[in-house]
PDB file of C-alpha atoms and ligand atoms in Angstrom:
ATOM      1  CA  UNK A 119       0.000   0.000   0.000  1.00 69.00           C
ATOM      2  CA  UNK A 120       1.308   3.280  -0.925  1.00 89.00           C
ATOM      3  CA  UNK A 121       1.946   6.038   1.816  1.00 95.00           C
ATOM      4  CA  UNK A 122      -0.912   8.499   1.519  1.00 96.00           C
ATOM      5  CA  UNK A 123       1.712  11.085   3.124  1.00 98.00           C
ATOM      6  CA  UNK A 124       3.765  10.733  -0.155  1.00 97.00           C
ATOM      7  CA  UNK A 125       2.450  13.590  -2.201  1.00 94.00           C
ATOM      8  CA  UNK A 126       3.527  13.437  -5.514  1.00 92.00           C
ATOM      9  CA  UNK A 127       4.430  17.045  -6.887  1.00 92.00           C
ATOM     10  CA  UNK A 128       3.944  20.143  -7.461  1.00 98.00           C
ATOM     11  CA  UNK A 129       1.735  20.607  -4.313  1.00 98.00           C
ATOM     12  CA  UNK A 130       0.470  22.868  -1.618  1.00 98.00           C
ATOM     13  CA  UNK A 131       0.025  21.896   1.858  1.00 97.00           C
ATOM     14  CA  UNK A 132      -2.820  23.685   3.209  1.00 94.00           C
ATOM     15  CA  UNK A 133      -2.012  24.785   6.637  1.00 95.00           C
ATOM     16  CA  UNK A 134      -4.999  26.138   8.551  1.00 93.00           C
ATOM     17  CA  UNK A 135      -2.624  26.946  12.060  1.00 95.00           C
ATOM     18  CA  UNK A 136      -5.470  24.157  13.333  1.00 94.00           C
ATOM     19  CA  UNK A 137      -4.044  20.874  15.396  1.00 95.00           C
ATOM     20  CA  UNK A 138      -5.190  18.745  12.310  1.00 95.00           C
ATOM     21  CA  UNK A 139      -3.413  19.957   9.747  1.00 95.00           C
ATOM     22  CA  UNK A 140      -0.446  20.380  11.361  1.00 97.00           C
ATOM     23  CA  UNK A 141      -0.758  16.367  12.394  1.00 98.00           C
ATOM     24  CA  UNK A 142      -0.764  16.678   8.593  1.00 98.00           C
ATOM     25  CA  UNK A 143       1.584  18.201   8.154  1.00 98.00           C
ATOM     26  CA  UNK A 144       4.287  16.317  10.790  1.00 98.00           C
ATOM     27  CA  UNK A 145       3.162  13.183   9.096  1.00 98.00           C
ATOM     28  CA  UNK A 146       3.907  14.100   5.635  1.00 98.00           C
ATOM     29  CA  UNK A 147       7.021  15.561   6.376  1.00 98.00           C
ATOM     30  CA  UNK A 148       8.000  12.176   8.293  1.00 98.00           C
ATOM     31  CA  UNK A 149       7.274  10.737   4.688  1.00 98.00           C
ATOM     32  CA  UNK A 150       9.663  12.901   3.402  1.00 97.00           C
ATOM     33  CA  UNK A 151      12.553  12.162   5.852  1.00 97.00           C
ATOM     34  CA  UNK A 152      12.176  15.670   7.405  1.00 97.00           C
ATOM     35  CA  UNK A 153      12.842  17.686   4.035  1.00 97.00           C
ATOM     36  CA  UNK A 154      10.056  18.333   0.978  1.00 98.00           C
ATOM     37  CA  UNK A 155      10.919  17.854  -2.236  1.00 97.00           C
ATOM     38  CA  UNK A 156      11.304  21.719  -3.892  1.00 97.00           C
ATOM     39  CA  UNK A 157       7.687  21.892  -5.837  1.00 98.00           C
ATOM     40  CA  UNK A 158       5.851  20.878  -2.146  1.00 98.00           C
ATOM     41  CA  UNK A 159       5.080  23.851  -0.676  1.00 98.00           C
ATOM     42  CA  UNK A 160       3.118  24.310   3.177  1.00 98.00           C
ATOM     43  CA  UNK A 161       1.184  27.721   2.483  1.00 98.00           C
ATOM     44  CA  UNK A 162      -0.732  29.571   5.990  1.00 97.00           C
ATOM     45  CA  UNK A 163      -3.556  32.170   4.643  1.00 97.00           C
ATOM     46  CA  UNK A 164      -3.697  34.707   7.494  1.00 97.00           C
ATOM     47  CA  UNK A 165      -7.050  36.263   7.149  1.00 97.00           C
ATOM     48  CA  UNK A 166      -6.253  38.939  10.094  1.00 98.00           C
ATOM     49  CA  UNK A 167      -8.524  37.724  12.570  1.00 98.00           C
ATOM     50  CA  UNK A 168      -6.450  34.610  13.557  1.00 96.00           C
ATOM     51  CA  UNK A 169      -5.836  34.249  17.285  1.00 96.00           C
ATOM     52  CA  UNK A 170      -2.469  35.293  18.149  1.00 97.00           C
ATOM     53  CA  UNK A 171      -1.924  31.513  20.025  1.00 96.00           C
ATOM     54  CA  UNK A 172      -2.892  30.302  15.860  1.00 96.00           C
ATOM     55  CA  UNK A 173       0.009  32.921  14.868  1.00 98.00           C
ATOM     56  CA  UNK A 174       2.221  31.011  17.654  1.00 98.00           C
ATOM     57  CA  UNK A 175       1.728  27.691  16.859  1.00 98.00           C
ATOM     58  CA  UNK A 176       2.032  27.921  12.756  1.00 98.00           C
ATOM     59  CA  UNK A 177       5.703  29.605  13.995  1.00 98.00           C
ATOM     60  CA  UNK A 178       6.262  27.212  16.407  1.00 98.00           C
ATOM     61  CA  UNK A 179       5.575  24.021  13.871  1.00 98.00           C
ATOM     62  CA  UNK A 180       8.025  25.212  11.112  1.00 98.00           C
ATOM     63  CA  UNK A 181      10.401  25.879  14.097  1.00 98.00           C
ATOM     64  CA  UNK A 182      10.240  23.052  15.839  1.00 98.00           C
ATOM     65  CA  UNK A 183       9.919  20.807  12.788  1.00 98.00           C
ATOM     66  CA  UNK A 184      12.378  23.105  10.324  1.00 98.00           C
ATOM     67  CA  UNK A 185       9.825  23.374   7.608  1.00 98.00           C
ATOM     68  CA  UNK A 186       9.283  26.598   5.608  1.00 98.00           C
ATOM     69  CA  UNK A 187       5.852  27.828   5.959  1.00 98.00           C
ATOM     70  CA  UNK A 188       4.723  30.481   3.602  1.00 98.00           C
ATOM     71  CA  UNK A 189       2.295  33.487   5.504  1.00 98.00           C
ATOM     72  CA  UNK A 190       0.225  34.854   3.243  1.00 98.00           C
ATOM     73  CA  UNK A 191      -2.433  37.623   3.349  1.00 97.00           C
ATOM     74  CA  UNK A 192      -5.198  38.530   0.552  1.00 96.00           C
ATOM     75  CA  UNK A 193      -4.674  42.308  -1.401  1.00 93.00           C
ATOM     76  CA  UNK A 194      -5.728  44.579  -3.695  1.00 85.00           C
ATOM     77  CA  UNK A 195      -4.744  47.457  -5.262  1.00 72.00           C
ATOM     78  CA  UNK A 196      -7.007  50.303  -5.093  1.00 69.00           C
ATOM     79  CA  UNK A 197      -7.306  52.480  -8.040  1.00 68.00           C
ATOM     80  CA  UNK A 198     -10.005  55.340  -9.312  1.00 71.00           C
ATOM     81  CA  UNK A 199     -12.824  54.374 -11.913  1.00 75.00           C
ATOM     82  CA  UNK A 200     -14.148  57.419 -14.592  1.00 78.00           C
ATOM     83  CA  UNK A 201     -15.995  59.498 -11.577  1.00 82.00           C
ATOM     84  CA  UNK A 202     -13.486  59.399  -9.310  1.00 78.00           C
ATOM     85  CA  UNK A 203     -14.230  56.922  -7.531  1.00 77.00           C
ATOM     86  CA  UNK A 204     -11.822  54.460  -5.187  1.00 70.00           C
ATOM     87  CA  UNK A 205     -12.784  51.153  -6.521  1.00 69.00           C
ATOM     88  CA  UNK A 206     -10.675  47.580  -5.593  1.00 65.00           C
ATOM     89  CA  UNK A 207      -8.504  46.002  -8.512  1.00 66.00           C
ATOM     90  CA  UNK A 208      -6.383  43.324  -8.721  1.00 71.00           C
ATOM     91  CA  UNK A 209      -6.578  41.324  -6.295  1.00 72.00           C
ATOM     92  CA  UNK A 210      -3.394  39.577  -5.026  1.00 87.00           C
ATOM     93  CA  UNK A 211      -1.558  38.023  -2.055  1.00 94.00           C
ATOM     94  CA  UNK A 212       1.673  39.464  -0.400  1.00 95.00           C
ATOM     95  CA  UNK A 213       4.117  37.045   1.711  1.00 97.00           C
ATOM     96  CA  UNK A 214       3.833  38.212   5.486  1.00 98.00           C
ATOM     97  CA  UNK A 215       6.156  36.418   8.517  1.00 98.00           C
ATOM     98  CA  UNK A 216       5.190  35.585  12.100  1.00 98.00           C
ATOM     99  CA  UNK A 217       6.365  39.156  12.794  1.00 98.00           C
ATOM    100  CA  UNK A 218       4.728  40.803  10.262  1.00 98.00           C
ATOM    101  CA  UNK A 219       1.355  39.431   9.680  1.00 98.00           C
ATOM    102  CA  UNK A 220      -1.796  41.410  10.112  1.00 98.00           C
ATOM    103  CA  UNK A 221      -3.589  41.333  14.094  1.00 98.00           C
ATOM    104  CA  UNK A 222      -6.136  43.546  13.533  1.00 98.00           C
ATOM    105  CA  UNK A 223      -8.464  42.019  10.702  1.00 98.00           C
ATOM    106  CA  UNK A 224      -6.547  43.887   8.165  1.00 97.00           C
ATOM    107  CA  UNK A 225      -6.979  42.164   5.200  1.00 96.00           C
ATOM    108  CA  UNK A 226     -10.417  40.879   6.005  1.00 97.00           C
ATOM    109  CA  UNK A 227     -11.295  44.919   6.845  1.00 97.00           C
ATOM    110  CA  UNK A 228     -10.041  45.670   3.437  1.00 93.00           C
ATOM    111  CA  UNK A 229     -12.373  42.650   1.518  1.00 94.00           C
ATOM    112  CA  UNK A 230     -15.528  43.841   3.341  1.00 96.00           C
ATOM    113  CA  UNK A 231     -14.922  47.331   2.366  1.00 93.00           C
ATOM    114  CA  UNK A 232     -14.255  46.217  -1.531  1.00 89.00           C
ATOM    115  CA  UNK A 233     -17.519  44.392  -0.981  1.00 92.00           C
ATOM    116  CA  UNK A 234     -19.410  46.956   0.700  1.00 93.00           C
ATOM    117  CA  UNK A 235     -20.935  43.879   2.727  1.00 96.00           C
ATOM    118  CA  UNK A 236     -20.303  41.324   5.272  1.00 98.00           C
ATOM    119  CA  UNK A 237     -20.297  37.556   4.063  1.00 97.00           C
ATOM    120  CA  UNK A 238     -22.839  35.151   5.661  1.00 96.00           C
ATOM    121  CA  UNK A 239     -23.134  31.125   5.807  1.00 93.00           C
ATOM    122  CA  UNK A 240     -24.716  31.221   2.594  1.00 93.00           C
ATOM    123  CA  UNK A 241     -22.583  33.870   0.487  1.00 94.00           C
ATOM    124  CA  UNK A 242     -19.048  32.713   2.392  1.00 94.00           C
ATOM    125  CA  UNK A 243     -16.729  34.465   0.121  1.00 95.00           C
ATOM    126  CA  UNK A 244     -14.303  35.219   2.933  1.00 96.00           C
ATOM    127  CA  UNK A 245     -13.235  31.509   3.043  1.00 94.00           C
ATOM    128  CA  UNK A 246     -12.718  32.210  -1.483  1.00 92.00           C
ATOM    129  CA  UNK A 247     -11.439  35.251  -1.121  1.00 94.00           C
ATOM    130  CA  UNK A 248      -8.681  35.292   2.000  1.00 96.00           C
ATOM    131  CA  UNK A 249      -7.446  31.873   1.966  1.00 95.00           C
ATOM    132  CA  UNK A 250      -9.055  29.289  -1.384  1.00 93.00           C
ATOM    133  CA  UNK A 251      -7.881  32.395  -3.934  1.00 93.00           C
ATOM    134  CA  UNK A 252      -4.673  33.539  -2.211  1.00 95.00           C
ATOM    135  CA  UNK A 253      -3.415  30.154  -2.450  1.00 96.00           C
ATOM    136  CA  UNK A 254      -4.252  29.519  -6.066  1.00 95.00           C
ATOM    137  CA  UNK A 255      -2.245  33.081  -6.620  1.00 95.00           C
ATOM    138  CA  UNK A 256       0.847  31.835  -4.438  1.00 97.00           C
ATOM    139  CA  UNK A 257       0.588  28.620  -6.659  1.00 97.00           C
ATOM    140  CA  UNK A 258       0.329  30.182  -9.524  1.00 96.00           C
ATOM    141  CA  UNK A 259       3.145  32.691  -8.825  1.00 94.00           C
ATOM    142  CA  UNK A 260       4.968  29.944  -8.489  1.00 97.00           C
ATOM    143  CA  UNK A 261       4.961  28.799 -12.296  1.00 97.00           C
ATOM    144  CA  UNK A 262       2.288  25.986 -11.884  1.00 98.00           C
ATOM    145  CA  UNK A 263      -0.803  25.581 -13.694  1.00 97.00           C
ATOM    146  CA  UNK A 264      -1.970  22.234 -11.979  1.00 96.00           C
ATOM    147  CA  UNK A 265      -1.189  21.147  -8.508  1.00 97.00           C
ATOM    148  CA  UNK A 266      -2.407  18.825  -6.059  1.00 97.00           C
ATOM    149  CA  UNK A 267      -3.921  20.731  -3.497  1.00 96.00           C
ATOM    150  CA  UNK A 268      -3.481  19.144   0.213  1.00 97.00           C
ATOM    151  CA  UNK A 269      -6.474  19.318   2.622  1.00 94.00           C
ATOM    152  CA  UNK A 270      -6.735  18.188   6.155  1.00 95.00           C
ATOM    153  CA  UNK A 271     -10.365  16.692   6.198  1.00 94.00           C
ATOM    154  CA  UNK A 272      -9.848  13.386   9.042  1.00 95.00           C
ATOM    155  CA  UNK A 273     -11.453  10.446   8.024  1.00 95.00           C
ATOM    156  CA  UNK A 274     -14.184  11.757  10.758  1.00 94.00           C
ATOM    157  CA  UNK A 275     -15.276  14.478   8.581  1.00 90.00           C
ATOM    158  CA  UNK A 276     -17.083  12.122   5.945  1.00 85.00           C
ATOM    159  CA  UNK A 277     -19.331  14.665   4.204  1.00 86.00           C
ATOM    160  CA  UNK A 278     -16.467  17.529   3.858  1.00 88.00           C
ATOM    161  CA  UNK A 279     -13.885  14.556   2.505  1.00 91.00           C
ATOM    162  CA  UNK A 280     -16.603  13.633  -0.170  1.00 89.00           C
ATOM    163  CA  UNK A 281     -17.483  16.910  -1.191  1.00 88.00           C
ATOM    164  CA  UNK A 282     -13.674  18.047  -1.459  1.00 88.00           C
ATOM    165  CA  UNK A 283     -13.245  15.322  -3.602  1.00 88.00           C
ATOM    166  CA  UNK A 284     -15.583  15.994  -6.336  1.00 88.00           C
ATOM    167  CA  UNK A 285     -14.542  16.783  -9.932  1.00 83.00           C
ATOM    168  CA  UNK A 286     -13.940  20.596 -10.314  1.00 81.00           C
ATOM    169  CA  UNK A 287     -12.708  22.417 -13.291  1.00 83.00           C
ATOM    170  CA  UNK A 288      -9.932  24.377 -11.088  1.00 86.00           C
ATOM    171  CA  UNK A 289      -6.714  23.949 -11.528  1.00 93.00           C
ATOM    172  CA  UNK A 290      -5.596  21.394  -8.722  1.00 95.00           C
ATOM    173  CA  UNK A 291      -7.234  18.492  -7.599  1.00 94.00           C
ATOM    174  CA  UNK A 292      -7.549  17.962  -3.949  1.00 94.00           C
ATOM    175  CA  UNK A 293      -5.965  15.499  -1.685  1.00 96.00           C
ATOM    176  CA  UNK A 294      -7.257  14.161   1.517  1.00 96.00           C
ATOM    177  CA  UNK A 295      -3.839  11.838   3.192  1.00 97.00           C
ATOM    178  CA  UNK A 296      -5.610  12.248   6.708  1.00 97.00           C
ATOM    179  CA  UNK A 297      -8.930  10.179   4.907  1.00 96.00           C
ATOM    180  CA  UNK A 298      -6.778   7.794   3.283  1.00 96.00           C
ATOM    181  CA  UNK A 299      -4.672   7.049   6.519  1.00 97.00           C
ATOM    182  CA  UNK A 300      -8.262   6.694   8.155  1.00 97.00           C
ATOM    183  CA  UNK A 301      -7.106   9.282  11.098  1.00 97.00           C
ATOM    184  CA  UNK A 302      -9.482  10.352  13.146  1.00 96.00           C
ATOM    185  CA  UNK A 303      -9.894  13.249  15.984  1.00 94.00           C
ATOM    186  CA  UNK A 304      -8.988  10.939  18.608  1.00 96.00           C
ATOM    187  CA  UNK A 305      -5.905  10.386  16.845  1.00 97.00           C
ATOM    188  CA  UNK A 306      -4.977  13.881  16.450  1.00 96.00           C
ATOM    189  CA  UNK A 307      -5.571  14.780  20.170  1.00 95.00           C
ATOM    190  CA  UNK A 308      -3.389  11.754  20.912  1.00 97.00           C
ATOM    191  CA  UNK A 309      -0.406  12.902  19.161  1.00 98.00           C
ATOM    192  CA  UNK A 310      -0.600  16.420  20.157  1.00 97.00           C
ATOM    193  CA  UNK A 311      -1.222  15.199  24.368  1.00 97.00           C
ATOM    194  CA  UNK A 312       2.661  13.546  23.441  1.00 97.00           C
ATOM    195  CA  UNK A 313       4.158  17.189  22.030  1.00 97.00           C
ATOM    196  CA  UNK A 314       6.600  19.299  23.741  1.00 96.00           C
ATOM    197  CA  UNK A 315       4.763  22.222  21.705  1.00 97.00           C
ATOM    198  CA  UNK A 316       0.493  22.432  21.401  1.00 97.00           C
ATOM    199  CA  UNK A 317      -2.054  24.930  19.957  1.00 96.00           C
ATOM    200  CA  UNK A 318      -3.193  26.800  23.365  1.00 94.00           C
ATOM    201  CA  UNK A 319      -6.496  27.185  21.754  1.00 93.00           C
ATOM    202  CA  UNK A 320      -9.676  24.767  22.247  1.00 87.00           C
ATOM    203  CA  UNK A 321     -10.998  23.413  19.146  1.00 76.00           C
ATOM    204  CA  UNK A 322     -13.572  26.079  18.689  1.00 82.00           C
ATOM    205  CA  UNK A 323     -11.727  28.768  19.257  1.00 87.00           C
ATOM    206  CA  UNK A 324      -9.695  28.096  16.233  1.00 86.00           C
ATOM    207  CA  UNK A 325      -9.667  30.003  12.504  1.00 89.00           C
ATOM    208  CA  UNK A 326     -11.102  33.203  12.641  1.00 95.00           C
ATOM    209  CA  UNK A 327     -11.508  34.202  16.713  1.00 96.00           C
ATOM    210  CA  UNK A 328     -15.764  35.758  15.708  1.00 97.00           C
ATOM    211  CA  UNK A 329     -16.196  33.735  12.798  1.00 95.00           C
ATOM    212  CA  UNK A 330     -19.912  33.561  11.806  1.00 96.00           C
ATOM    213  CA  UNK A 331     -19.664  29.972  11.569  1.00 93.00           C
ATOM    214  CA  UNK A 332     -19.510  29.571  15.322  1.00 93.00           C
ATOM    215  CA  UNK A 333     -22.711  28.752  17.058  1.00 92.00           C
ATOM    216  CA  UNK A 334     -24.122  31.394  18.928  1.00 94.00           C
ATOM    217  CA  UNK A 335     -23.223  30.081  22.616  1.00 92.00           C
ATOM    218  CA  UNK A 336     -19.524  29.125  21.255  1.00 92.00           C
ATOM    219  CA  UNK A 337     -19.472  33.504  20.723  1.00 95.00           C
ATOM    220  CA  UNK A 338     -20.864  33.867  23.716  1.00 94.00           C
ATOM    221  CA  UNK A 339     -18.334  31.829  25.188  1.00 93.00           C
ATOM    222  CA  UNK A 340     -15.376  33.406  23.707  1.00 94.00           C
ATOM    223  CA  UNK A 341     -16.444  36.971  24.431  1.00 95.00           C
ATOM    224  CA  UNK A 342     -17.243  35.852  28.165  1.00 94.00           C
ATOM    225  CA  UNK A 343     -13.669  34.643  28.621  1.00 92.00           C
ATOM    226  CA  UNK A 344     -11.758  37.294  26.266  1.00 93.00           C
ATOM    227  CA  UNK A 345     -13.959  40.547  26.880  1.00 95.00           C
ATOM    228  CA  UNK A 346     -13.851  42.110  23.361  1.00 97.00           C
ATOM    229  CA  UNK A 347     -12.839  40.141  21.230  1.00 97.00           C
ATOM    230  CA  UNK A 348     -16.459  40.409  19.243  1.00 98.00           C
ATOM    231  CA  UNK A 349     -16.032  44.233  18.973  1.00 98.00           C
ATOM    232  CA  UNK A 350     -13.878  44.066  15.586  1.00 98.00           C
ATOM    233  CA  UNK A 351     -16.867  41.844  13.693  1.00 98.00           C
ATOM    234  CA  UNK A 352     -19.635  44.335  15.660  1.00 98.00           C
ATOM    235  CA  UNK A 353     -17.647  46.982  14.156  1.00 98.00           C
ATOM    236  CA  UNK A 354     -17.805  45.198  10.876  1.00 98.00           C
ATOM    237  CA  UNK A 355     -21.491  45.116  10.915  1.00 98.00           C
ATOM    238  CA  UNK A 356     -22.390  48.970  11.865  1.00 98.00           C
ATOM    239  CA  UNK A 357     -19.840  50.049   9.657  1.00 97.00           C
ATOM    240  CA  UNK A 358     -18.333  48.460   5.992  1.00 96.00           C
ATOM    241  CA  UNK A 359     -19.951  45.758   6.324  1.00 97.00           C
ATOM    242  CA  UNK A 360     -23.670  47.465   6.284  1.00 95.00           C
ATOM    243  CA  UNK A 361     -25.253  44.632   7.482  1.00 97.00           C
ATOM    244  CA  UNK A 362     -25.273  41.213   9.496  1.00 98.00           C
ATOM    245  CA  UNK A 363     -23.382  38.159   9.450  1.00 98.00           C
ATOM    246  CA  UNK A 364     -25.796  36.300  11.090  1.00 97.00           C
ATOM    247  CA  UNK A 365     -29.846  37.043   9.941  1.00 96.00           C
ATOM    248  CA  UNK A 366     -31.133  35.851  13.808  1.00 96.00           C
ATOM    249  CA  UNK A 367     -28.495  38.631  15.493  1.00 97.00           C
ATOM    250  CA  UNK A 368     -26.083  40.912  15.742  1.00 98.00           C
ATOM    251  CA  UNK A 369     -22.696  40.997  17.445  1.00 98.00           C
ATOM    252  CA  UNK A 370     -23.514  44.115  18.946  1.00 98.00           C
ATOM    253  CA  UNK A 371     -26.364  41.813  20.682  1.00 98.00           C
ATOM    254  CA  UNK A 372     -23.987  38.869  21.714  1.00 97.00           C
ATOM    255  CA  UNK A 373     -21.628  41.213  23.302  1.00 97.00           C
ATOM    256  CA  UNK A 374     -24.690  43.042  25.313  1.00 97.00           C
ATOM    257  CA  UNK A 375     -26.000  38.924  26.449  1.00 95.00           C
ATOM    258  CA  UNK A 376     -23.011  38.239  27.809  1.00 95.00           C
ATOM    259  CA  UNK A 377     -22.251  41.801  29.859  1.00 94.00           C
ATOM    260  CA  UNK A 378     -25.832  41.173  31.105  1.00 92.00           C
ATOM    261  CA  UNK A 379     -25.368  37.469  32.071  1.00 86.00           C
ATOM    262  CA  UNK A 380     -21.911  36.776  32.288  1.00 75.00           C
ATOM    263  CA  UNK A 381     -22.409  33.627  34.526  1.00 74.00           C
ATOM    264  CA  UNK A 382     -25.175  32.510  32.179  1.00 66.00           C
ATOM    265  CA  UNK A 383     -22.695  31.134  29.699  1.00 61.00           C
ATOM    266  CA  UNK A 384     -19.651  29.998  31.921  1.00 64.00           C
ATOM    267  CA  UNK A 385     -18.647  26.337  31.636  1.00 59.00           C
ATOM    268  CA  UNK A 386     -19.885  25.445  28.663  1.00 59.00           C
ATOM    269  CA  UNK A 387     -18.193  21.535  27.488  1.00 55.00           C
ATOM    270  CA  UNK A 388     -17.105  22.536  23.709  1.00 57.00           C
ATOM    271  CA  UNK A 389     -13.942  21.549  24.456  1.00 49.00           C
ATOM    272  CA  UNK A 390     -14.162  18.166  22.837  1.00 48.00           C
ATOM    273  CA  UNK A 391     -16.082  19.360  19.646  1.00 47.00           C
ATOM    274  CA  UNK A 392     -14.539  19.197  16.699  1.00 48.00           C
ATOM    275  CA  UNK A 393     -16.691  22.022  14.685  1.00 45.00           C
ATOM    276  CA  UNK A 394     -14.087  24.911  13.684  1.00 48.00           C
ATOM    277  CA  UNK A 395     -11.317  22.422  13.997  1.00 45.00           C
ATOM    278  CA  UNK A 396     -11.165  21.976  10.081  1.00 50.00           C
ATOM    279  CA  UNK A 397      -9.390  24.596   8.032  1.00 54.00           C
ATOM    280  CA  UNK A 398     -12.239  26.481   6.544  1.00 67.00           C
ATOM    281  CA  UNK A 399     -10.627  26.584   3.240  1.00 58.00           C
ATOM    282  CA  UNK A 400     -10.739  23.253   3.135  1.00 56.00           C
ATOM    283  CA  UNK A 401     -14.707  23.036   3.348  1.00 47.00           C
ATOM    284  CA  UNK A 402     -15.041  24.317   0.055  1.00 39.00           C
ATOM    285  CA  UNK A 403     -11.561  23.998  -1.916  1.00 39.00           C
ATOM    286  CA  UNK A 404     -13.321  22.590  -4.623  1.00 36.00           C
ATOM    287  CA  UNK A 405     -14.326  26.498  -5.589  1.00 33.00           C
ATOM    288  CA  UNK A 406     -12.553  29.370  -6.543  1.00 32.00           C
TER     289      UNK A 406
HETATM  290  S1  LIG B 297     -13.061  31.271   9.610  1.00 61.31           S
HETATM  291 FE1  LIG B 297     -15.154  32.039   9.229  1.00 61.31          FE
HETATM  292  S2  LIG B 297     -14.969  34.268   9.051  1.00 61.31           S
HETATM  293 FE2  LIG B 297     -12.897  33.390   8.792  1.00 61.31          FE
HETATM  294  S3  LIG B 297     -12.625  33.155   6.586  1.00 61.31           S
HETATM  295 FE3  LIG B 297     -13.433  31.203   7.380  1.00 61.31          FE
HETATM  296  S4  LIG B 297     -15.679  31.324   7.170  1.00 61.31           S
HETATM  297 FE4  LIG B 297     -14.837  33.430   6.964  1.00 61.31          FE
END
């Protein structure tokens, strides 16, 4: 049987800064004797709004394991249309560091303001736009014009590994070792309980710290134990964004539950839920 680690190139390792993919990531590296071939490449697609513990452990993994990671942030150029007017153009990716890379919701500020409106479950085009595009531009930049695009979906994630691996017409086809090798979550948490290095972040609190995505005690959780932390996406809403992530509320309301009834929401047991744990590019790599 063939090692499902072994990915043939040119490739991209999708690296979400999650405890899965990096368990991905240590095991295809092991494949590889410690060093990738030159046309593998492990690509992180900071959206801004990462936790600064994701920052830490994406540094600490190509540290610890002496892998290059790429950082890489969404762009665009701004320029003026026939009245005047500031309109986005070209969009593009430019290669951040550990150091360097935005803390503030930068580049996801700058995409909502292009947009003139805040992305929802339905119209997700944060996930396209800040992390499935930028990577197809990093590949691209690279000189390829068909990859094989490397997702972390566990073999516990059944629907997201057989939707990832339908036919597209995109230029990569996806590639799922952590299905193949039939790992599953209790595997990951195994191997990361024997690390001298782990992501300090439950699952949920993983990719980005408000995101929409999260169910509405799992918000109410994180603003209860890091007060403010919802203010950037409220912000969002009342101002660029012009509207709501989430039709049933607004973050301006899940910040005033949880100053009301702080104790309401303490305790809650998410720590051994999955949800959030994938990287969210990966739910819907097969678009672009
Ligand atoms: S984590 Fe959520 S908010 Fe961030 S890019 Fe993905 S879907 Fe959008």
């Amino acid at each position: 049987m063939t090692n499902p680690y072994l990915i043939g190139g040119p490739a991209l390792v999708s690296f979400s800064g999650g405890r899965t993919s990096a368990y991905m990531l240590w095991h295809i590296l092991d494949a590889y004797d410690g060093q990738l071939p030159d046309d593998v490449h492990v690509a992180f697609a900071n959206t801004g709004k990462e936790r600064e513990e994701t920052l830490r452990f994406v540094h600490d993994c190509a540290s610890h394991w002496g892998v290059r990671v790429r950082w890489l942030e969404w762009r665009t150029r701004r320029v003026k249309d026939d009245q005047g007017n500031v309109v986005p153009f070209d969009e593009r990716f430019e290669e951040v560091g550990f150091n360097s890379a935005s803390r503030q919701g930068e580049p996801f500020q700058r995409l909502i303001e292009a947009k003139c409106r805040t992305p929802n479950a339905v119209q997700r085009w944060c996930t396209q736009e800040l992390k499935v595009r930028v990577l197809k531009y990093f590949m691209q930049d690279q000189g390829y014009k068909h990859w094989v695009n490397v997702i972390g979906l566990r073999h516990d994630e059944g629907h997201r590994v057989q939707r990832s691996l339908k036919p597209t017409r995109q230029c990569w086809v996806n590639a799922v070792p952590l299905h193949e090798a039939k790992v599953d979550n209790r595997m990951v948490r195994a191997f990361w309980a024997a690390q001298p290095f782990d992501l300090q972040l439950l699952p949920f609190e993983g990719n980005c710290d408000g995101c929409f995505l999260k169910a509405r005690p799992k918000l109410w959780e994180i603003e209860r134990t890091a007060p403010g932390t919802l203010q950037w996406w409220s912000d969002m809403e009342e101002g660029p964004g012009k509207g709501r992530f989430v039709t049933e509320y607004s973050y301006r309301e899940l910040m005033r539950d949880v100053r009301r009834q702080p104790d309401m929401f303490a305790g809650g047991h998410f720590d051994l839920d999955p949800d959030m744990d994938a990287d969210c590019g990966s739910w819907c790599g097969e678009a672009a």
